[in-house]
Amino acid sequence: MGLLTGLRVIDLSRVLSGPYCTALLADLGAEVIKIEAPGGDDARHFGPFLEGTSVYFSMINRNKKSLALNLRDERAQAIVAELAATADVVVENFRPGVAKRLHVDAGTLRALHPRLVYLSISGFGQHGPATGLPAYDLIIQGMSGLMSLTGDPAGPPTATGESISDLWTGLFGSWAVLAALQARNRTGTGETIDLAMFDAMMSLQMTGLSQLRATGRAPGRVGNRHPVTVPVDCFAARDGHLTLVVPTDALFAQLCEAMDRPALAADPRFAEGASRRTHQAELRALIADWLSGLTVDEAVARCQAHDIPAGPVHDLGQAMASEQVRARGVETRVPHPVFGEIGIVPQPARFAGGGTAQVVREPRVGEHGDALLREILGRSDEDIAALRGAGVLA
């Protein structure tokens, strides 16, 4: 049992933003029915692959059931409408206009079931001059200004190392769905939600937006350092890198003690935040020189002994192998018919009452089709066989 056990979600989305949204709901026990094309979600064909199966797809589509339908057929559209009438939530991330052409749009489905919460995820929303443009994570990172803020000042605009626009939009989507469900509990009426990846990324850039509003100028790239507070940066030690966060005068004085340079705390160049910003190049050189004689572990231990926030820069393999990951149970090992076993990282919140559901593998294309049509819609074996023979059901 999870916190969302009893909630039924019809998932018409594919690839990442929508599937990540519904995966988060499924992690908490929602029944997520994934409607796929007969050939499957495009993400089933995205690498990396293991034994011919997409590991990427497996990660994102945990805890779901699959029903494969040809939505160009009116009989398939009718099946979606029937399922939606039994559901609490529908999630789609078609390009604007496509859901309406397929007769699975909010207007059609909510007319049949007014309590339905319907979430539309798109690149640029359901209105505006960019509506209808194809949108992928990299496009959104570029157009939102995020890439302009990321990377070395001397280098080109740089994407983050993860599909952050898709993932953050999926996270906002799950939040919006739960907010709408809470409102439905009060009003008895569902909701139609228009969520744009572009809007999601704009709403996250608090530091950059505050600089823009304060100065009237668009901020630029500053590398790993914080654009305002000094020293907050990544530094090289003898055998790797570490991050160091020293946002206050008191912490800076402690850093000076750790460096065995206590007099620096009173140096007019560094005594206050504003002066540290002005003389950041000189300060960075002093810190870099100190760290060059220490290993990462030695430097982090020295900082922690003086209560200074610091940590090693790990690669993903090191992070996943860390004692912290094991202690927190970040990864769940799940039996898998192809991989033997796969490690899944579900939603991270820990509920004292045990609000998460048991993690199960991703479904095969159409794996649950017969059972869903039989158990939810009452279709007979003959009806199901006819739908499959007509190419409506795969």
Coordinates of C-alpha atoms in Angstrom, one line a residue:
M1 CA 0.0 0.0 0.0
G2 CA 1.2 3.5 -0.9
L3 CA -0.1 6.9 -0.1
L4 CA -1.8 7.0 -3.6
T5 CA -3.2 3.5 -3.6
G6 CA -6.6 3.6 -5.2
L7 CA -5.7 6.5 -7.6
R8 CA -6.0 5.5 -11.3
V9 CA -3.9 7.4 -13.9
I10 CA -4.2 7.0 -17.6
D11 CA -0.8 7.8 -19.0
L12 CA -0.8 8.9 -22.7
S13 CA 2.7 10.4 -22.5
R14 CA 5.9 9.2 -23.9
V15 CA 9.7 9.6 -23.6
L16 CA 10.5 11.6 -20.5
S17 CA 8.5 14.5 -19.0
G18 CA 5.1 12.8 -18.8
P19 CA 6.5 9.3 -18.0
Y20 CA 8.6 10.8 -15.2
C21 CA 5.5 12.6 -13.8
T22 CA 3.5 9.3 -13.8
A23 CA 6.4 7.3 -12.4
L24 CA 6.5 9.6 -9.4
L25 CA 2.8 8.9 -8.8
A26 CA 3.2 5.2 -9.4
D27 CA 6.0 5.2 -6.8
L28 CA 3.4 6.2 -4.2
G29 CA 1.0 3.5 -5.2
A30 CA -1.1 5.0 -8.0
E31 CA -2.2 2.5 -10.7
V32 CA -0.7 3.9 -13.8
I33 CA -2.0 2.5 -17.1
K34 CA 0.4 3.4 -19.9
I35 CA -1.2 3.7 -23.3
E36 CA 1.4 3.0 -25.9
A37 CA 1.4 2.8 -29.7
P38 CA 1.6 -0.8 -31.0
G39 CA 5.4 -0.4 -31.5
G40 CA 5.8 1.0 -28.0
D41 CA 6.9 4.3 -26.5
D42 CA 9.8 5.8 -28.5
A43 CA 11.9 5.6 -25.3
R44 CA 11.9 1.8 -25.6
H45 CA 14.3 2.4 -28.6
F46 CA 16.6 4.8 -26.7
G47 CA 19.9 3.5 -25.4
P48 CA 21.7 2.4 -23.4
F49 CA 20.7 -1.2 -24.1
L50 CA 21.3 -4.3 -22.1
E51 CA 20.5 -7.6 -23.8
G52 CA 18.6 -5.6 -26.4
T53 CA 16.3 -3.9 -23.9
S54 CA 16.4 -0.2 -23.0
V55 CA 17.7 0.4 -19.5
Y56 CA 16.7 4.1 -19.9
F57 CA 13.0 3.1 -20.5
S58 CA 13.2 0.7 -17.6
M59 CA 14.2 3.4 -15.2
I60 CA 11.4 5.8 -16.2
N61 CA 8.5 3.3 -16.5
R62 CA 8.7 1.4 -13.3
N63 CA 5.5 0.4 -11.6
K64 CA 3.3 0.8 -14.6
K65 CA 0.9 -1.3 -16.7
S66 CA 1.0 -1.3 -20.5
L67 CA -1.9 -1.2 -22.9
A68 CA -0.9 -0.9 -26.6
L69 CA -3.5 0.8 -28.8
N70 CA -3.6 2.3 -32.2
L71 CA -5.0 5.7 -31.3
R72 CA -5.7 6.5 -35.0
D73 CA -8.6 4.0 -34.8
E74 CA -11.9 5.3 -33.4
R75 CA -12.3 2.0 -31.4
A76 CA -9.0 2.7 -29.6
Q77 CA -10.1 6.2 -28.9
A78 CA -13.3 4.9 -27.4
I79 CA -11.4 2.5 -25.2
V80 CA -9.3 5.5 -23.8
A81 CA -12.5 7.4 -23.1
E82 CA -14.0 4.4 -21.3
L83 CA -10.9 4.0 -19.2
A84 CA -10.7 7.7 -18.5
A85 CA -14.3 7.5 -17.2
T86 CA -13.0 5.1 -14.5
A87 CA -9.8 7.2 -13.7
D88 CA -8.8 10.1 -11.6
V89 CA -6.1 11.5 -13.8
V90 CA -5.0 11.6 -17.4
V91 CA -1.5 12.8 -18.4
E92 CA -0.4 13.5 -22.0
N93 CA 2.5 15.3 -23.6
F94 CA 1.5 15.4 -27.3
R95 CA 2.3 18.4 -29.3
P96 CA -0.7 20.9 -28.8
G97 CA -3.6 19.9 -31.0
V98 CA -2.7 16.2 -31.4
A99 CA -4.8 15.0 -28.4
K100 CA -7.8 16.8 -29.9
R101 CA -7.3 15.2 -33.3
L102 CA -7.2 11.8 -31.5
H103 CA -10.3 12.7 -29.5
V104 CA -8.5 12.1 -26.2
D105 CA -8.2 15.8 -25.2
A106 CA -9.3 17.4 -22.0
G107 CA -12.6 18.8 -23.5
T108 CA -13.7 15.4 -24.8
L109 CA -12.7 13.4 -21.7
R110 CA -13.8 15.8 -19.0
A111 CA -17.2 16.3 -20.7
L112 CA -17.7 12.5 -20.0
H113 CA -16.1 12.6 -16.5
P114 CA -16.1 16.1 -14.9
R115 CA -14.1 14.9 -11.9
L116 CA -11.2 14.0 -14.1
V117 CA -7.8 15.8 -13.6
Y118 CA -6.3 16.3 -17.0
L119 CA -2.6 17.3 -17.3
S120 CA -1.2 18.5 -20.7
I121 CA 2.6 18.8 -20.8
S122 CA 4.1 20.5 -23.8
G123 CA 7.3 22.4 -24.7
F124 CA 5.7 25.8 -24.8
G125 CA 2.1 25.4 -23.5
Q126 CA -1.3 25.4 -25.2
H127 CA -1.1 29.1 -26.3
G128 CA 1.6 31.6 -27.2
P129 CA 3.7 32.2 -30.3
A130 CA 5.8 29.1 -29.8
T131 CA 2.9 26.8 -29.3
G132 CA 3.2 23.8 -31.6
L133 CA 7.0 24.0 -32.0
P134 CA 8.8 20.8 -31.4
A135 CA 10.5 20.9 -28.1
Y136 CA 13.2 18.7 -26.6
D137 CA 15.2 19.2 -23.4
L138 CA 18.2 20.9 -25.2
I139 CA 15.9 23.3 -27.0
I140 CA 14.3 24.4 -23.7
Q141 CA 17.6 24.7 -21.9
G142 CA 18.8 27.0 -24.7
M143 CA 15.6 29.1 -25.0
S144 CA 15.0 29.5 -21.3
G145 CA 18.4 31.1 -20.7
L146 CA 19.7 28.2 -18.6
M147 CA 22.5 27.3 -21.0
S148 CA 23.7 30.9 -21.1
L149 CA 24.4 30.6 -17.3
T150 CA 26.0 27.2 -17.5
G151 CA 29.7 26.5 -18.3
D152 CA 33.0 28.2 -18.2
P153 CA 33.0 32.0 -18.8
A154 CA 35.5 31.5 -21.6
G155 CA 33.6 28.7 -23.3
P156 CA 30.3 28.3 -25.1
P157 CA 26.8 28.0 -23.4
T158 CA 26.6 24.5 -21.9
A159 CA 23.8 22.1 -21.2
T160 CA 23.5 20.5 -17.8
G161 CA 24.6 16.8 -17.6
E162 CA 21.0 15.6 -17.3
S163 CA 17.7 16.2 -19.2
I164 CA 16.8 18.7 -16.5
S165 CA 13.9 20.5 -18.4
D166 CA 12.1 17.2 -18.9
L167 CA 12.6 16.0 -15.4
W168 CA 11.7 19.2 -13.6
T169 CA 8.6 19.5 -15.7
G170 CA 7.6 16.0 -14.8
L171 CA 8.2 16.8 -11.1
F172 CA 6.0 20.0 -11.5
G173 CA 3.4 17.9 -13.2
S174 CA 3.1 15.4 -10.3
W175 CA 2.8 18.4 -7.9
A176 CA 0.1 20.0 -10.1
V177 CA -1.9 16.8 -10.3
L178 CA -1.8 16.3 -6.5
A179 CA -2.8 20.0 -6.0
A180 CA -5.7 19.5 -8.4
L181 CA -6.8 16.3 -6.7
Q182 CA -6.8 18.1 -3.3
A183 CA -9.0 20.9 -4.8
R184 CA -11.3 18.2 -6.3
N185 CA -11.8 16.8 -2.8
R186 CA -13.2 20.2 -1.8
T187 CA -15.2 21.1 -4.9
G188 CA -16.1 17.8 -6.5
T189 CA -14.8 19.0 -9.9
G190 CA -11.7 18.1 -11.7
E191 CA -9.2 20.4 -13.5
T192 CA -7.4 20.9 -16.8
I193 CA -3.7 21.7 -16.3
D194 CA -1.5 23.4 -19.0
L195 CA 2.2 22.8 -18.1
A196 CA 5.0 24.0 -20.4
M197 CA 8.6 22.9 -20.1
F198 CA 9.6 26.4 -21.0
D199 CA 7.6 27.9 -18.1
A200 CA 9.0 25.3 -15.7
M201 CA 12.6 26.2 -16.5
M202 CA 11.9 29.9 -16.2
S203 CA 10.4 29.5 -12.8
L204 CA 13.5 27.7 -11.4
Q205 CA 16.1 30.3 -12.2
M206 CA 15.9 32.2 -8.9
T207 CA 19.5 33.3 -8.7
G208 CA 19.7 34.5 -12.3
L209 CA 16.3 36.2 -12.2
S210 CA 17.2 38.1 -9.1
Q211 CA 20.4 39.3 -10.7
L212 CA 18.5 40.4 -13.8
R213 CA 15.9 42.3 -11.8
A214 CA 18.5 43.9 -9.5
T215 CA 20.8 45.1 -12.3
G216 CA 18.7 45.2 -15.4
R217 CA 21.4 43.1 -17.1
A218 CA 21.3 39.4 -18.1
P219 CA 23.9 37.5 -16.0
G220 CA 26.5 35.4 -17.7
R221 CA 28.5 32.3 -17.1
V222 CA 30.7 32.1 -14.0
G223 CA 31.7 28.4 -14.1
N224 CA 31.3 26.5 -10.9
R225 CA 31.4 29.5 -8.6
H226 CA 28.3 31.1 -7.2
P227 CA 27.5 34.3 -9.1
V228 CA 27.2 36.4 -6.0
T229 CA 28.8 34.8 -2.9
V230 CA 32.5 34.2 -2.6
P231 CA 34.1 31.7 -2.0
V232 CA 31.5 29.2 -3.2
D233 CA 33.3 27.2 -5.8
C234 CA 34.9 24.0 -7.0
F235 CA 38.6 23.6 -6.3
A236 CA 41.3 21.1 -7.3
A237 CA 43.1 19.2 -4.6
R238 CA 46.1 16.9 -5.1
D239 CA 44.0 13.9 -6.3
G240 CA 40.7 15.3 -7.4
H241 CA 38.2 18.1 -6.8
L242 CA 36.0 19.3 -4.0
T243 CA 33.4 21.9 -3.5
L244 CA 33.6 24.6 -0.8
V245 CA 30.7 26.8 0.4
V246 CA 31.7 29.8 2.6
P247 CA 28.7 32.2 2.4
T248 CA 29.3 34.3 5.6
D249 CA 32.0 36.3 7.3
A250 CA 32.0 34.0 10.3
L251 CA 32.5 30.9 8.0
F252 CA 35.2 32.7 6.2
A253 CA 37.1 33.3 9.4
Q254 CA 36.8 29.6 10.1
L255 CA 38.2 28.8 6.7
C256 CA 41.1 31.1 7.4
E257 CA 41.8 29.1 10.6
A258 CA 41.6 25.8 8.6
M259 CA 44.1 27.2 6.1
D260 CA 46.4 28.2 9.0
R261 CA 46.1 31.8 7.7
P262 CA 43.9 33.4 10.5
A263 CA 45.1 36.9 9.6
L264 CA 43.3 36.7 6.2
A265 CA 40.0 37.2 8.0
A266 CA 41.0 40.7 8.9
D267 CA 42.6 41.5 5.5
P268 CA 40.6 44.4 4.0
R269 CA 40.5 42.6 0.7
F270 CA 38.6 39.7 2.3
A271 CA 37.0 40.9 5.5
E272 CA 33.5 41.3 4.1
G273 CA 31.4 39.7 1.3
A274 CA 31.5 42.7 -1.0
S275 CA 35.3 42.9 -0.7
R276 CA 35.7 39.2 -1.3
R277 CA 33.7 39.6 -4.5
T278 CA 35.9 42.4 -5.6
H279 CA 39.1 40.4 -4.9
Q280 CA 37.8 37.0 -5.7
A281 CA 40.6 36.1 -8.1
E282 CA 43.2 36.8 -5.4
L283 CA 41.2 34.8 -2.8
R284 CA 40.7 31.9 -5.2
A285 CA 44.4 31.7 -5.9
L286 CA 45.2 31.6 -2.1
I287 CA 42.6 28.8 -1.5
A288 CA 43.8 26.9 -4.6
D289 CA 47.4 27.0 -3.4
W290 CA 46.4 25.7 0.0
L291 CA 44.4 22.8 -1.4
S292 CA 47.1 21.8 -3.9
G293 CA 49.1 20.2 -1.1
L294 CA 46.1 18.2 0.2
T295 CA 44.2 15.2 -1.0
V296 CA 40.5 15.6 -1.4
D297 CA 39.8 13.5 1.8
E298 CA 42.4 15.6 3.8
A299 CA 40.9 18.9 2.6
V300 CA 37.3 17.8 3.3
A301 CA 38.3 16.5 6.7
R302 CA 40.1 19.8 7.5
C303 CA 37.1 21.8 6.5
Q304 CA 34.6 19.6 8.4
A305 CA 36.7 19.9 11.5
H306 CA 36.2 23.7 11.3
D307 CA 32.4 23.2 10.5
I308 CA 32.9 24.5 6.9
P309 CA 30.6 23.0 4.3
A310 CA 32.7 21.0 1.9
G311 CA 32.4 17.8 -0.1
P312 CA 34.2 15.7 -2.7
V313 CA 33.2 15.8 -6.4
H314 CA 32.2 12.3 -7.2
D315 CA 31.4 10.7 -10.6
L316 CA 28.1 9.0 -10.7
G317 CA 29.6 5.6 -10.1
Q318 CA 31.3 6.8 -6.9
A319 CA 28.1 8.5 -5.8
M320 CA 26.0 5.3 -6.3
A321 CA 28.6 3.2 -4.5
S322 CA 28.7 5.6 -1.5
E323 CA 27.8 4.6 2.0
Q324 CA 25.3 7.5 2.0
V325 CA 23.4 5.9 -0.9
R326 CA 23.3 2.5 0.9
A327 CA 22.3 4.0 4.2
R328 CA 19.4 5.9 2.7
G329 CA 18.2 3.1 0.5
V330 CA 18.4 5.4 -2.5
E331 CA 18.5 2.4 -4.9
T332 CA 16.0 -0.5 -5.0
R333 CA 17.1 -3.7 -6.6
V334 CA 14.2 -5.2 -8.7
P335 CA 14.0 -8.6 -10.3
H336 CA 13.9 -8.4 -14.1
P337 CA 13.3 -11.1 -16.8
V338 CA 16.0 -9.7 -19.1
F339 CA 18.6 -8.1 -16.8
G340 CA 18.2 -10.6 -14.0
E341 CA 18.0 -7.6 -11.7
I342 CA 18.0 -3.9 -12.1
G343 CA 18.7 -1.0 -9.7
I344 CA 15.9 1.6 -9.7
V345 CA 16.0 5.0 -8.0
P346 CA 12.4 5.9 -7.2
Q347 CA 11.1 9.1 -5.7
P348 CA 13.2 10.2 -2.7
A349 CA 10.8 11.3 0.0
R350 CA 10.8 9.0 3.1
F351 CA 7.4 8.8 4.7
A352 CA 7.3 7.7 8.4
G353 CA 4.1 5.8 7.7
G354 CA 5.5 3.9 4.7
G355 CA 3.9 5.8 1.9
T356 CA 5.8 4.3 -1.0
A357 CA 4.8 1.2 -2.9
Q358 CA 6.8 -1.8 -3.8
V359 CA 8.9 -1.1 -6.9
V360 CA 8.3 -3.4 -9.8
R361 CA 9.9 -3.6 -13.3
E362 CA 8.7 -1.7 -16.4
P363 CA 6.0 -3.5 -18.5
R364 CA 6.5 -5.1 -21.8
V365 CA 4.6 -3.5 -24.7
G366 CA 0.9 -4.3 -24.2
E367 CA 1.6 -6.7 -21.4
H368 CA -1.5 -5.9 -19.4
G369 CA -3.9 -5.1 -22.3
D370 CA -6.1 -8.2 -22.0
A371 CA -6.4 -8.0 -18.3
L372 CA -7.2 -4.3 -18.2
L373 CA -9.9 -4.6 -20.9
R374 CA -11.4 -7.6 -19.2
E375 CA -11.3 -6.4 -15.6
I376 CA -12.0 -2.7 -16.0
L377 CA -14.1 -2.5 -19.1
G378 CA -15.7 -6.0 -19.0
R379 CA -14.7 -6.9 -22.5
S380 CA -15.0 -10.5 -23.4
D381 CA -12.2 -12.7 -24.7
E382 CA -14.0 -12.6 -28.1
D383 CA -14.1 -8.8 -28.1
I384 CA -10.4 -8.6 -27.2
A385 CA -9.4 -11.1 -29.9
A386 CA -11.4 -9.1 -32.5
L387 CA -9.7 -5.8 -31.5
R388 CA -6.3 -7.5 -31.8
G389 CA -7.2 -9.0 -35.1
A390 CA -8.3 -5.6 -36.4
G391 CA -5.0 -4.0 -35.3
V392 CA -6.6 -1.8 -32.7
L393 CA -4.9 -3.6 -29.8
A394 CA -1.4 -5.0 -29.8

